[in-house]
PDB file of C-alpha atoms in Angstrom:
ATOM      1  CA  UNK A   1      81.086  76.699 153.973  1.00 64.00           C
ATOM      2  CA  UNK A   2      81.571  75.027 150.706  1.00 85.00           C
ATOM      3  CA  UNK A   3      78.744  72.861 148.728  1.00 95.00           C
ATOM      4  CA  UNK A   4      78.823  69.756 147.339  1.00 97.00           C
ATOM      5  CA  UNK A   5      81.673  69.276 145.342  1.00 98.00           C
ATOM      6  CA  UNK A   6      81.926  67.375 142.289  1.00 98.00           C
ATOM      7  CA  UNK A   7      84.485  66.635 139.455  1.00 97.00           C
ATOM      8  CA  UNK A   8      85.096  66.657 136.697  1.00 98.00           C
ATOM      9  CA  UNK A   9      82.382  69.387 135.369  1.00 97.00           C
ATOM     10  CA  UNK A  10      82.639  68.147 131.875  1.00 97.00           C
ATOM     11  CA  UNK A  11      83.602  64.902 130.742  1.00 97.00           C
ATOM     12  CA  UNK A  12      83.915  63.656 127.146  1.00 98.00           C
ATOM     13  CA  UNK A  13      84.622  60.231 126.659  1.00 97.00           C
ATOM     14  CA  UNK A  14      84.443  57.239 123.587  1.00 97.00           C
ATOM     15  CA  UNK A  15      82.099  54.301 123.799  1.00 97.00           C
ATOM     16  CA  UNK A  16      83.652  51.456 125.836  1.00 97.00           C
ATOM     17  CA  UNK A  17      86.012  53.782 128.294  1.00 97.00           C
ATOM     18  CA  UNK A  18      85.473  53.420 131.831  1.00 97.00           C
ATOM     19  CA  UNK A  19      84.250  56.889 133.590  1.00 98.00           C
ATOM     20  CA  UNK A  20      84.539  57.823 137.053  1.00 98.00           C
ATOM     21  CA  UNK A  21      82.607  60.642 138.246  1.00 98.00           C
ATOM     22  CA  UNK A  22      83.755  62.375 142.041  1.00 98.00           C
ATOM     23  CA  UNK A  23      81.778  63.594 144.525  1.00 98.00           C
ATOM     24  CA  UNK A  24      82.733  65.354 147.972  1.00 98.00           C
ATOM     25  CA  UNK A  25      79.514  66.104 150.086  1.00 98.00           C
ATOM     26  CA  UNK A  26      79.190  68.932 152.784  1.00 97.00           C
ATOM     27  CA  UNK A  27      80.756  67.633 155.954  1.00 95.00           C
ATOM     28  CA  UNK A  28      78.478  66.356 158.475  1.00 94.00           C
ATOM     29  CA  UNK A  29      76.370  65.047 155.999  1.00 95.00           C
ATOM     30  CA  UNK A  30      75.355  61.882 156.591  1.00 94.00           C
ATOM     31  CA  UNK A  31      73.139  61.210 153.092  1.00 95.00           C
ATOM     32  CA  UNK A  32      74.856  60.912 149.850  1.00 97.00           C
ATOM     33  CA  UNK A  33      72.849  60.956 146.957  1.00 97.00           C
ATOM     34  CA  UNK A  34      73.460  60.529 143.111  1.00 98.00           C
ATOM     35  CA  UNK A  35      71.183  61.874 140.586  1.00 97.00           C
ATOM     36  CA  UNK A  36      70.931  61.699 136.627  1.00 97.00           C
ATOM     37  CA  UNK A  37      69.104  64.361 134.697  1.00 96.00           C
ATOM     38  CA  UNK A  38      68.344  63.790 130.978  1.00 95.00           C
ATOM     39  CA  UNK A  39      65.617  66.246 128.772  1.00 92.00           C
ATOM     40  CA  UNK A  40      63.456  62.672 128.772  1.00 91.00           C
ATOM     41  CA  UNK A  41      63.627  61.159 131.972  1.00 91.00           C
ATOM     42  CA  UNK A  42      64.217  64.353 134.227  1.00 92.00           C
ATOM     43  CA  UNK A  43      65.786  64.208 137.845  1.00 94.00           C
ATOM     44  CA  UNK A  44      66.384  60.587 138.708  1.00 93.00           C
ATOM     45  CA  UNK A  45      67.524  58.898 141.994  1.00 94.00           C
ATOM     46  CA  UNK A  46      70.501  56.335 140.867  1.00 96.00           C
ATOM     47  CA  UNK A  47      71.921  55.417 144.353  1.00 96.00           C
ATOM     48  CA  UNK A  48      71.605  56.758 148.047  1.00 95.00           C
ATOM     49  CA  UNK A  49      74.113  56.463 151.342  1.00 96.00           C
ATOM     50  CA  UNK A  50      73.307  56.349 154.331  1.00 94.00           C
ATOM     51  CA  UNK A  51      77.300  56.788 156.823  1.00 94.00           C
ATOM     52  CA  UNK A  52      78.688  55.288 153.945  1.00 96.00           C
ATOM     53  CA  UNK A  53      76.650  52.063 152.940  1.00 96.00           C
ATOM     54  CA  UNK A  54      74.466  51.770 150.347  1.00 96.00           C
ATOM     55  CA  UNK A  55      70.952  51.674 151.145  1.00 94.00           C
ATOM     56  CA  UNK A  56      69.042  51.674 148.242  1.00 93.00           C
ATOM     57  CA  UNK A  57      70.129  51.223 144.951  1.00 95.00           C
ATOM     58  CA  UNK A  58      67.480  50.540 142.695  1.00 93.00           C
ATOM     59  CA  UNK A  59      67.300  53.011 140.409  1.00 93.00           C
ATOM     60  CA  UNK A  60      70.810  52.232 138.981  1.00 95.00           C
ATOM     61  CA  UNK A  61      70.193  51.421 135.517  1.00 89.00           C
ATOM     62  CA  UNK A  62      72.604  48.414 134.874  1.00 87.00           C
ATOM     63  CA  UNK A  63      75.395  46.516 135.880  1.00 92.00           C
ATOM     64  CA  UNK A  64      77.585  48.517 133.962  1.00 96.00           C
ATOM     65  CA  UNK A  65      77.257  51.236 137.136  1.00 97.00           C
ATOM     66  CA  UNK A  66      78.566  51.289 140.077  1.00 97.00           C
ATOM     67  CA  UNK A  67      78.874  53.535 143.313  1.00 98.00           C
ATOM     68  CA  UNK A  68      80.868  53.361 146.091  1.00 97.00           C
ATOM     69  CA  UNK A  69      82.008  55.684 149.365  1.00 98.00           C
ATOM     70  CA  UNK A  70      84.620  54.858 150.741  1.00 97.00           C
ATOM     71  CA  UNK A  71      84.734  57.075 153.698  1.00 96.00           C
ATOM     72  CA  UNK A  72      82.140  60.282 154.646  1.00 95.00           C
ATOM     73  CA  UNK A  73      83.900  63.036 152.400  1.00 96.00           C
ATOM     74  CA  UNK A  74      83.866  60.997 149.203  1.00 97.00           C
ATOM     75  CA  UNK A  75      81.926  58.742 146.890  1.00 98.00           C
ATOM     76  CA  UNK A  76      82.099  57.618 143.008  1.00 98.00           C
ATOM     77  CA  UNK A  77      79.867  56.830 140.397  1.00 98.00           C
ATOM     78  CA  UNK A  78      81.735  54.600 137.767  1.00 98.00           C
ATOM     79  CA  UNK A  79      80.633  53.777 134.493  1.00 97.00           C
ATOM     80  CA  UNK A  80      82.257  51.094 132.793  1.00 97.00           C
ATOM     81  CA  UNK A  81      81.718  50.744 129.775  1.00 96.00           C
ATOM     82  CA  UNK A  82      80.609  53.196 128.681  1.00 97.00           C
ATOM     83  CA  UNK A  83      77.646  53.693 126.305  1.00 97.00           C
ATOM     84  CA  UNK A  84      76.406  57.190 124.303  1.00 97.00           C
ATOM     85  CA  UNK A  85      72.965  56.720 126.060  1.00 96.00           C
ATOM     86  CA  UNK A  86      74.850  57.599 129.675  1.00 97.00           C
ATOM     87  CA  UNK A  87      75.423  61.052 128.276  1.00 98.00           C
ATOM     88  CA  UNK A  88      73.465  63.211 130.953  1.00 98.00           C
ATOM     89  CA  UNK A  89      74.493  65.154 133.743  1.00 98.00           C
ATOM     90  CA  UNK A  90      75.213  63.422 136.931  1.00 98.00           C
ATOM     91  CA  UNK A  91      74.511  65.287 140.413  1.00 98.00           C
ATOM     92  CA  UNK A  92      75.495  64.827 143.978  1.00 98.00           C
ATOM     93  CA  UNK A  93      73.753  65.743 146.493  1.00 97.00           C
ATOM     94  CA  UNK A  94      73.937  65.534 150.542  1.00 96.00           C
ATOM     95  CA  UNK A  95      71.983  65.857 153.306  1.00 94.00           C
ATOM     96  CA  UNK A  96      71.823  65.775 157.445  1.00 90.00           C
ATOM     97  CA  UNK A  97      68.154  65.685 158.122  1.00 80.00           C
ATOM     98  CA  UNK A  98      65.199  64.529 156.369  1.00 77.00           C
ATOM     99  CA  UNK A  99      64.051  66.659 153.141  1.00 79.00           C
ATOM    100  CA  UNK A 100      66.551  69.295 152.411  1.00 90.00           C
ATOM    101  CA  UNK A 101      68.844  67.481 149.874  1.00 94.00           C
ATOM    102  CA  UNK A 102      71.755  69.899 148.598  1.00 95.00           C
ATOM    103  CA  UNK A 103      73.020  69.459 144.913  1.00 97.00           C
ATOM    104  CA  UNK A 104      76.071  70.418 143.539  1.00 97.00           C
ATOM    105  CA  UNK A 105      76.956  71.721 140.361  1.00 97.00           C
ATOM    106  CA  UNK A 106      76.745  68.280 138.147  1.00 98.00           C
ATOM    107  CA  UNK A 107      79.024  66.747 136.224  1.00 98.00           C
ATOM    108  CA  UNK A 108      77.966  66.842 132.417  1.00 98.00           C
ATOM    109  CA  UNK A 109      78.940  63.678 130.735  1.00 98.00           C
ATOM    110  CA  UNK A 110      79.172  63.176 126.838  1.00 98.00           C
ATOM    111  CA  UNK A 111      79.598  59.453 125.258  1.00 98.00           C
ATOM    112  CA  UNK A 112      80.502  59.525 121.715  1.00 97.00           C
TER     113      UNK A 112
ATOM    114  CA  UNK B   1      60.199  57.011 141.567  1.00 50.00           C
ATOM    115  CA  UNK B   2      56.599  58.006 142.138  1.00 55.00           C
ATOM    116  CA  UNK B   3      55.070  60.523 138.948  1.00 75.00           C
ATOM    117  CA  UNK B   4      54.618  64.020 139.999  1.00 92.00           C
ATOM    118  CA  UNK B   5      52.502  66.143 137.469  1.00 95.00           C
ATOM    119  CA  UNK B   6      53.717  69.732 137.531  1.00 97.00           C
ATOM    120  CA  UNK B   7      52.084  72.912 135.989  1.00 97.00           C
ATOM    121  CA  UNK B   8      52.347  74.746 133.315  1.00 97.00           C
ATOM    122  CA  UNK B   9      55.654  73.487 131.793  1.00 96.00           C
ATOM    123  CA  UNK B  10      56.749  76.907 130.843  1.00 95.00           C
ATOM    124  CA  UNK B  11      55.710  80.703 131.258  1.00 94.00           C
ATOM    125  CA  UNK B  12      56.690  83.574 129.983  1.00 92.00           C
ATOM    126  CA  UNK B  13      55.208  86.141 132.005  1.00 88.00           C
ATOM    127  CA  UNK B  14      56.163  90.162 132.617  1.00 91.00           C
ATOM    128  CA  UNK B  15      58.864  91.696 134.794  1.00 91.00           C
ATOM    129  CA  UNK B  16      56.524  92.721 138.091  1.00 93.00           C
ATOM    130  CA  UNK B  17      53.808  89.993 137.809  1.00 93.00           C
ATOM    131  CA  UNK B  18      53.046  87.360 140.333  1.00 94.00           C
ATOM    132  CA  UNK B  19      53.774  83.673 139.346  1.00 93.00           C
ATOM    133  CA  UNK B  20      52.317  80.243 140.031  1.00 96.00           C
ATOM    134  CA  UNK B  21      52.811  76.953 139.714  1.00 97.00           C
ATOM    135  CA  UNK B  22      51.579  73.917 141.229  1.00 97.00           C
ATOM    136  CA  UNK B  23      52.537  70.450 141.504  1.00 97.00           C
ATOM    137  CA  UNK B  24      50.450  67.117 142.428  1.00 97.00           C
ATOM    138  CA  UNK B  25      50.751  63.497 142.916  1.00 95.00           C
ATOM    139  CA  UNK B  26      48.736  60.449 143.146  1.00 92.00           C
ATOM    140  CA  UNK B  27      50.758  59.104 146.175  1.00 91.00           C
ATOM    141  CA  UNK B  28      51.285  60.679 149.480  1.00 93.00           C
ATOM    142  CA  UNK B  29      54.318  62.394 150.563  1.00 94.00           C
ATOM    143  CA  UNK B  30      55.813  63.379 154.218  1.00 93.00           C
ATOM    144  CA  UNK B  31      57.955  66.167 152.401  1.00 94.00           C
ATOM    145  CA  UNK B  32      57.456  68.685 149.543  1.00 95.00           C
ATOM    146  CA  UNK B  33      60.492  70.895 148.555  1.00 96.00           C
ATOM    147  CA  UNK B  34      60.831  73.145 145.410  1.00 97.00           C
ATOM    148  CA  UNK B  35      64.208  74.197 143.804  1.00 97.00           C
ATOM    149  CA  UNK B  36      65.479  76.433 141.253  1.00 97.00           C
ATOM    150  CA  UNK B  37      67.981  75.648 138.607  1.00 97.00           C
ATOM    151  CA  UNK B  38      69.761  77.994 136.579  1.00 95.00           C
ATOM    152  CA  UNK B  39      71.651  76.815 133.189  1.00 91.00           C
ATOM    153  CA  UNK B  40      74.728  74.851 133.976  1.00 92.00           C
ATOM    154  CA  UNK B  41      73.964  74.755 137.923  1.00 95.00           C
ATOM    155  CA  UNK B  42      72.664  71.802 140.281  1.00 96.00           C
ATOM    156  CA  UNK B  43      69.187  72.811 141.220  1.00 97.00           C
ATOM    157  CA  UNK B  44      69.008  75.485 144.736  1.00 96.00           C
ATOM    158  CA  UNK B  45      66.864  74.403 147.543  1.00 95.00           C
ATOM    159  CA  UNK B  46      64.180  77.328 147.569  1.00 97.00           C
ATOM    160  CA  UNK B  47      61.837  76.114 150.189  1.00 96.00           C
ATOM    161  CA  UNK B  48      61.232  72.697 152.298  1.00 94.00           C
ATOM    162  CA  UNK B  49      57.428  71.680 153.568  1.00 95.00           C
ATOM    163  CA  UNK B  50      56.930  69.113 156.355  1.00 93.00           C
ATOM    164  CA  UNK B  51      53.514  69.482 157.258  1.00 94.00           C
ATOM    165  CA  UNK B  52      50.832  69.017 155.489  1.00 95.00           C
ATOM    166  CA  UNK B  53      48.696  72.886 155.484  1.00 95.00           C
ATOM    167  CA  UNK B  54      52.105  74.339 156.264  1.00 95.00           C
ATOM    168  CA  UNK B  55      52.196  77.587 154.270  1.00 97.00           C
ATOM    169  CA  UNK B  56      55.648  79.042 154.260  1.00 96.00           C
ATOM    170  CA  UNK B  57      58.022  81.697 152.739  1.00 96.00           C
ATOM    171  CA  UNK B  58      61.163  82.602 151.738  1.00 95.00           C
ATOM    172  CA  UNK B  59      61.735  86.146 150.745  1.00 96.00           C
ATOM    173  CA  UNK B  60      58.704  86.630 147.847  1.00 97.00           C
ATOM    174  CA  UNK B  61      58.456  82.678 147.539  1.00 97.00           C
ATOM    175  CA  UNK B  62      55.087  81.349 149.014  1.00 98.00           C
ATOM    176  CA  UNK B  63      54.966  77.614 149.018  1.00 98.00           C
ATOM    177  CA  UNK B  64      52.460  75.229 150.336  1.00 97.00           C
ATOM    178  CA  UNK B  65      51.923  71.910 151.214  1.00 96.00           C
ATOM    179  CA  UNK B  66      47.893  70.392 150.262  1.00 96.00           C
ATOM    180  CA  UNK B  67      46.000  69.105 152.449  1.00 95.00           C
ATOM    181  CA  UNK B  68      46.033  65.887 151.588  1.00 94.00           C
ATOM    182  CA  UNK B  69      49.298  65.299 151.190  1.00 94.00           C
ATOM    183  CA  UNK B  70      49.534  64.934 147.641  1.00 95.00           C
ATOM    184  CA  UNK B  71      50.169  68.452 146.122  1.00 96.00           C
ATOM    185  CA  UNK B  72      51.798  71.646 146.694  1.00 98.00           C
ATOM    186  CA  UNK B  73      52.160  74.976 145.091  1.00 97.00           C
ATOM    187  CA  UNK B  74      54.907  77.928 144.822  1.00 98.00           C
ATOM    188  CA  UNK B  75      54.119  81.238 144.347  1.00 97.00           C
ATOM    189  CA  UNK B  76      56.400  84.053 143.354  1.00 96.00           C
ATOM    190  CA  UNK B  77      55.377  87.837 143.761  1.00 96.00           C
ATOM    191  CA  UNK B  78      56.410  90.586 142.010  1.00 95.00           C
ATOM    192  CA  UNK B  79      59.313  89.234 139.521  1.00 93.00           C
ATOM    193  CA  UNK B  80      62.535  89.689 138.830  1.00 92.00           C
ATOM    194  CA  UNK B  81      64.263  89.059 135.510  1.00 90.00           C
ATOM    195  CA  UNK B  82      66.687  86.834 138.074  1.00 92.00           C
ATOM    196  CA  UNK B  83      63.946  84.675 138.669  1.00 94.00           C
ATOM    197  CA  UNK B  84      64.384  82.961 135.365  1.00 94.00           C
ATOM    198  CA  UNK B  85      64.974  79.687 135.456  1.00 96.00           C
ATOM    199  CA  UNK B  86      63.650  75.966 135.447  1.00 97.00           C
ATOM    200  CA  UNK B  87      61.851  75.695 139.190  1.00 97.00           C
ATOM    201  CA  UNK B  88      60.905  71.943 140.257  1.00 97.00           C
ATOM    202  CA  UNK B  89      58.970  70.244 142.778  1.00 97.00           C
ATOM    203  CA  UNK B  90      59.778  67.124 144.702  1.00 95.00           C
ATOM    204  CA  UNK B  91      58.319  64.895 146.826  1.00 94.00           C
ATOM    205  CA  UNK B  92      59.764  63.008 149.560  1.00 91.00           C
ATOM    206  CA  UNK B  93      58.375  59.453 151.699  1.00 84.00           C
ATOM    207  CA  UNK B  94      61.254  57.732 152.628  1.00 81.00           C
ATOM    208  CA  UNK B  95      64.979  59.430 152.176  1.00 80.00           C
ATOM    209  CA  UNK B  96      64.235  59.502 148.103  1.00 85.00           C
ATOM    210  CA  UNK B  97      63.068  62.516 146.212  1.00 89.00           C
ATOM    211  CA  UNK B  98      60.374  62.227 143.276  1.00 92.00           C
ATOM    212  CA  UNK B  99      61.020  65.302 141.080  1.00 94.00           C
ATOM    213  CA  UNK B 100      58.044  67.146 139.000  1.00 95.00           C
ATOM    214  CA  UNK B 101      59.418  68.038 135.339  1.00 94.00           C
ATOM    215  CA  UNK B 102      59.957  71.213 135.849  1.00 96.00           C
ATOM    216  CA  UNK B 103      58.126  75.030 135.296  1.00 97.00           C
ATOM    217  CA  UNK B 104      60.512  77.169 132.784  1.00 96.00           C
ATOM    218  CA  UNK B 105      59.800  80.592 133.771  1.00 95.00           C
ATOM    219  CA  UNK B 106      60.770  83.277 131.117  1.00 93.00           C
ATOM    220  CA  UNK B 107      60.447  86.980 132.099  1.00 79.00           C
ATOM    221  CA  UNK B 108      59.641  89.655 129.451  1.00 77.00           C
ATOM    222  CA  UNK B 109      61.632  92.705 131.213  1.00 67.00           C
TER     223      UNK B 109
END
């Protein structure tokens, strides 16, 4: 069965562009989640899903982000605009039941 | 999220040698998991806890979950180089995981 798929792995962008990061989560999956990970802050919960609606969202830093999913096998994270402090790499993960989350590979993003 | 104090931060220990590491919190969780991430990669679910005393393994991965609710540890026997990598712990109450900041373990072959 295949993971979590995101894309793109790398993304290198210029202050100011909008950014759209992809995420396809492990069918029958009802949990989407997005993570950031920086060398400060760690692992950090942005946004969760729960059958496609947003349940909690407080740990997206600003307005400037947004999620969405608009059906079970997909979901975005969009930056717009950009700034060089979103450079980190941005996870997906999924999950049916309680606790096990699975992550995919990240996307690594790089504002200049 | 909630602050999860994880030990040591790094460890650089020989090829053969047991390993552990340890993770606590000052709020209660219903879940403990630890992953693995390798360079590059999303982190790898190594073990899940749901019950607090639970002691369980996975291959020569020991984890368990305290007593009280609020800390857990992972042992790894006899290592591998392969077991390189950043491992992390995570809490769970609700549907959000709290994530420890990791244990780099470095192994002298």
């Amino acid at each position: 069965d295949a993971g979590v798929i995101q894309s793109p792995r790398h993304e290198v962008t210029e202050m100011g562009q909008e950014v759209t990061l992809r995420c396809k989560p492990i069918s029958g999956h009802d949990y989407l989640f997005w993570y950031r990970q920086t060398m400060m802050r760690g692992l950090e919960l942005l946004i969760y899903f729960n059958n496609n609606v947003p349940i909690d969202d407080s740990g997206m830093p600003e307005d400037r982000f947004s999620a969405k999913m608009p059906n079970a096998s997909f979901s975005t994270l969009k930056i717009q605009p950009s700034e060089p402090r979103d450079s980190a790499v941005y996870f997906c993960a999924s999950s049916q039941i309680y606790g096990e989350q699975f992550f995919g590979p990240g996307t690594r993003l790089t504002v200049l | 999220g909630q602050q999860l104090n994880q030990s040591p931060q790094s460890m650089f220990i020989q090829e053969g040698e047991d390993v552990s590491m340890n993770c606590t919190s000052s709020s209660i969780f219903n879940t403990w998991l630890w992953y693995k991430q390798d360079p590059g990669e999303g982190p790898v679910l190594l073990i899940a806890l749901y019950k607090a005393g639970e002691l369980t393994s996975n291959g020569r991965l020991t984890a368990q979950f305290g007593i009280t609710r609020k800390d857990s540890f992972l042992n790894i026997s006899a290592s591998i180089p392969s077991d390189v990598g950043i491992y992390f712990c995570a809490g769970q109450g609700d549907y959000k995981l709290s994530f420890g900041a990791g244990t780099t373990v470095t192994v002298r072959a």
